[in-house]
PDB file of C-alpha atoms in Angstrom:
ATOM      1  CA  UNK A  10       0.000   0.000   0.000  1.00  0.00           C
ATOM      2  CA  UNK A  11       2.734   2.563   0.430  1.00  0.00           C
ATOM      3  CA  UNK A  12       4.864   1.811  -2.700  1.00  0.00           C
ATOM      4  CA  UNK A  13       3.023   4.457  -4.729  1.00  0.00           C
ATOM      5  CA  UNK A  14       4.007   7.050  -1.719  1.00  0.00           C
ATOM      6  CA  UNK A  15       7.469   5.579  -1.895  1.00  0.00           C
ATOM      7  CA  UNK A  16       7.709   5.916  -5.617  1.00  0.00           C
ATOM      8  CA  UNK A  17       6.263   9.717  -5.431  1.00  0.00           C
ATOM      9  CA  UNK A  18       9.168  10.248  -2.769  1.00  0.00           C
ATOM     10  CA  UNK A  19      11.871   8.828  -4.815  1.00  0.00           C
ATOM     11  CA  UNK A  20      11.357   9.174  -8.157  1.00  0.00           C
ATOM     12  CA  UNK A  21       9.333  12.252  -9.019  1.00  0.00           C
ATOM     13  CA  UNK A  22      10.631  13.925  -6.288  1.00  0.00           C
ATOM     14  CA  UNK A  23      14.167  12.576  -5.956  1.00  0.00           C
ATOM     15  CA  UNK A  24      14.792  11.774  -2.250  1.00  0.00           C
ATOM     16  CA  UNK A  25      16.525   8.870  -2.101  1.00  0.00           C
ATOM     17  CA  UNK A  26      20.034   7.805   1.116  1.00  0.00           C
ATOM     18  CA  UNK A  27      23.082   8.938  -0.501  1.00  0.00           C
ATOM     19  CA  UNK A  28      24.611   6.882   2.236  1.00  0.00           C
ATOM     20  CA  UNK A  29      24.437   3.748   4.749  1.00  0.00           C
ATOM     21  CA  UNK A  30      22.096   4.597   7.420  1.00  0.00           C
ATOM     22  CA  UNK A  31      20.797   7.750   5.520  1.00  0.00           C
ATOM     23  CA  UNK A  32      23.149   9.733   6.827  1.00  0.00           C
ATOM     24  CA  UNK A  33      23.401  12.076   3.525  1.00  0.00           C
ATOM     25  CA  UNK A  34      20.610  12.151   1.272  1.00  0.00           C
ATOM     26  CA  UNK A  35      20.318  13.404  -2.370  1.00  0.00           C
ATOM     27  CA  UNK A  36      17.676  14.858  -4.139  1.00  0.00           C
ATOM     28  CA  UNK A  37      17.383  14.401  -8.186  1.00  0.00           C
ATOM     29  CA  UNK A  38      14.032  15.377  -8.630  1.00  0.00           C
ATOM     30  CA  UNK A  39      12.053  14.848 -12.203  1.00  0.00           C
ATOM     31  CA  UNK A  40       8.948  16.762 -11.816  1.00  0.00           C
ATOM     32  CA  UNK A  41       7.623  16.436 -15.219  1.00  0.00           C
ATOM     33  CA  UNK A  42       4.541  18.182 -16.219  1.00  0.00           C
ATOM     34  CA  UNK A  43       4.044  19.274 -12.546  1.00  0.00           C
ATOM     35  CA  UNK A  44       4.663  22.996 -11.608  1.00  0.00           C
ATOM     36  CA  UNK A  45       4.468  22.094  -8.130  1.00  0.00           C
ATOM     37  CA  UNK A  46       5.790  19.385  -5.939  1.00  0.00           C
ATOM     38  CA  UNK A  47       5.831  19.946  -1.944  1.00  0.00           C
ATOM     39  CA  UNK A  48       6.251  17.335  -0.028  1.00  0.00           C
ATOM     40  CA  UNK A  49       7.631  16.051   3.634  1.00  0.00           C
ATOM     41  CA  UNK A  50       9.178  12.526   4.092  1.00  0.00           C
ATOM     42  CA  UNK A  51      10.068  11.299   7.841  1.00  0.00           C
ATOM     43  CA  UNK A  52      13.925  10.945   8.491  1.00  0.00           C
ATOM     44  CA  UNK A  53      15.448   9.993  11.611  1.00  0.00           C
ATOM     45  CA  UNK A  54      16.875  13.762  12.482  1.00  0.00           C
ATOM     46  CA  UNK A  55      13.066  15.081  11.444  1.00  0.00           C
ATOM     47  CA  UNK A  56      11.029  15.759   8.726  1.00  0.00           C
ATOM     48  CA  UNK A  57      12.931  16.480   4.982  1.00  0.00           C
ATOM     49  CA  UNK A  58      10.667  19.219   3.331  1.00  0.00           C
ATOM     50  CA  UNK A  59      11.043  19.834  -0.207  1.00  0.00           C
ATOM     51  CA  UNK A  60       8.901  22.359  -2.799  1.00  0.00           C
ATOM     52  CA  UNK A  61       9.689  22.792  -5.959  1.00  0.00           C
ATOM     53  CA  UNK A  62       8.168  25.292  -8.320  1.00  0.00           C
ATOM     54  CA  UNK A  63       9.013  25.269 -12.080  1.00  0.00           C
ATOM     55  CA  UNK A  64       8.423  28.794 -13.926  1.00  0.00           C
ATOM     56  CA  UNK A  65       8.256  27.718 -17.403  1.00  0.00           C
ATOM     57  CA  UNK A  66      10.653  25.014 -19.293  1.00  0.00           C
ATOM     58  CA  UNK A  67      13.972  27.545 -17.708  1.00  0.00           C
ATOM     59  CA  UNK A  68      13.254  27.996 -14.169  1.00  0.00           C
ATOM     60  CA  UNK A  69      13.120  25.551 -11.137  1.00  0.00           C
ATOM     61  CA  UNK A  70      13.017  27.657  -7.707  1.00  0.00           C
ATOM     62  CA  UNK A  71      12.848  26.117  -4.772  1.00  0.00           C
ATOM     63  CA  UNK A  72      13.214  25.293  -0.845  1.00  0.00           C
ATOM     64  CA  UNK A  73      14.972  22.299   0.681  1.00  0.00           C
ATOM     65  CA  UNK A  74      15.028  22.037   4.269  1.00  0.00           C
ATOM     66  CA  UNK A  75      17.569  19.466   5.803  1.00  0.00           C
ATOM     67  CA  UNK A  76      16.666  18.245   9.693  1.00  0.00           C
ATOM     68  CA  UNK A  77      19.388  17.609  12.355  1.00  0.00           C
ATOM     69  CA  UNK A  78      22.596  16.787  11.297  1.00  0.00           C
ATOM     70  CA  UNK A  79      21.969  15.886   7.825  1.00  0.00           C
ATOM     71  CA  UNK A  80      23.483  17.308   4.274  1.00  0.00           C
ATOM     72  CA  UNK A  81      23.393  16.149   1.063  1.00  0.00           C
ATOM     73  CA  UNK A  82      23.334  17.128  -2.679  1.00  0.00           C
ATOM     74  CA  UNK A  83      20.952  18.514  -4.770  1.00  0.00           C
ATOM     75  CA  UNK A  84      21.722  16.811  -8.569  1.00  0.00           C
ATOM     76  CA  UNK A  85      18.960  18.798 -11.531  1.00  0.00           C
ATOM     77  CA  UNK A  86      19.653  19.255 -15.236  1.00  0.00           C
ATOM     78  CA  UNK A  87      23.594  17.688 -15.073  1.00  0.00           C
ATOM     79  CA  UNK A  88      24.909  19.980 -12.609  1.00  0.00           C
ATOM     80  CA  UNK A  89      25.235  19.401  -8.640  1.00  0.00           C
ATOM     81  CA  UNK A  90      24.288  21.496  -5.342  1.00  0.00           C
ATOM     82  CA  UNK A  91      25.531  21.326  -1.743  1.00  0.00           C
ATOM     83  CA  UNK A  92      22.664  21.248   0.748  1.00  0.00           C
ATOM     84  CA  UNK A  93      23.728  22.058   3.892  1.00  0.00           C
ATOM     85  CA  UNK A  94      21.144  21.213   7.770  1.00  0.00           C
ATOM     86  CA  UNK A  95      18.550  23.874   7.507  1.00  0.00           C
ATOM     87  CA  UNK A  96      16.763  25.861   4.717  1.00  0.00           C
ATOM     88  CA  UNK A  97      18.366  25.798   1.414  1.00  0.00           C
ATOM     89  CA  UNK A  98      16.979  28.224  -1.447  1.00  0.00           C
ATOM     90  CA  UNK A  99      17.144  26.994  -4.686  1.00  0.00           C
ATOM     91  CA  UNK A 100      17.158  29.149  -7.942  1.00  0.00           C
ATOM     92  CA  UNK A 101      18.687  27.498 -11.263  1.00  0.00           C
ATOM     93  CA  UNK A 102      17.438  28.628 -14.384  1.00  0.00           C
ATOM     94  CA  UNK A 103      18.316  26.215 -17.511  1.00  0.00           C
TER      95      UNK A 103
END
């Protein structure tokens, strides 16, 4: 019953362990034809919140916020972000 939650989490919007005991995670997210993705997914630090707004085919802008302890990469259109614990802004334009 919760593989199609699972599948929203990890494939459309990317959160996935980037290492043993999740403790990095990356975030490749392939929205689509959605403008909007916001979700939450439990981690063992807290909650990983994620919204994503596309603007158009060149714009993605959004917010990434990292609970606890934990950091990881953002990876969208062949190029790589740091995320760093806390609120991350993202802005990349294609």
């Amino acid at each position: 019953a919760a593989h199609p939650i699972y599948d929203f989490l990890n494939i459309t919007c990317g959160i996935s362990p980037a290492s043993p005991g999740f403790k990095t995670v990356e975030i490749r997210p392939q929205p689509g034809e959605l403008n909007h993705i916001k979700v939450s997914m439990p981690h063992k630090y807290g909650n990983i919140e994620v919204e994503f707004e596309k603007t158009g085919n060149e714009k993605l802008n959004g917010r990434i916020n990292l609970p606890g302890k934990l950091s990881g990469k953002l990876f969208y259109n062949n190029k790589t972000y740091k995320l760093t614990e806390g609120i991350n802004m993202i802005s990349i334009v294609n």
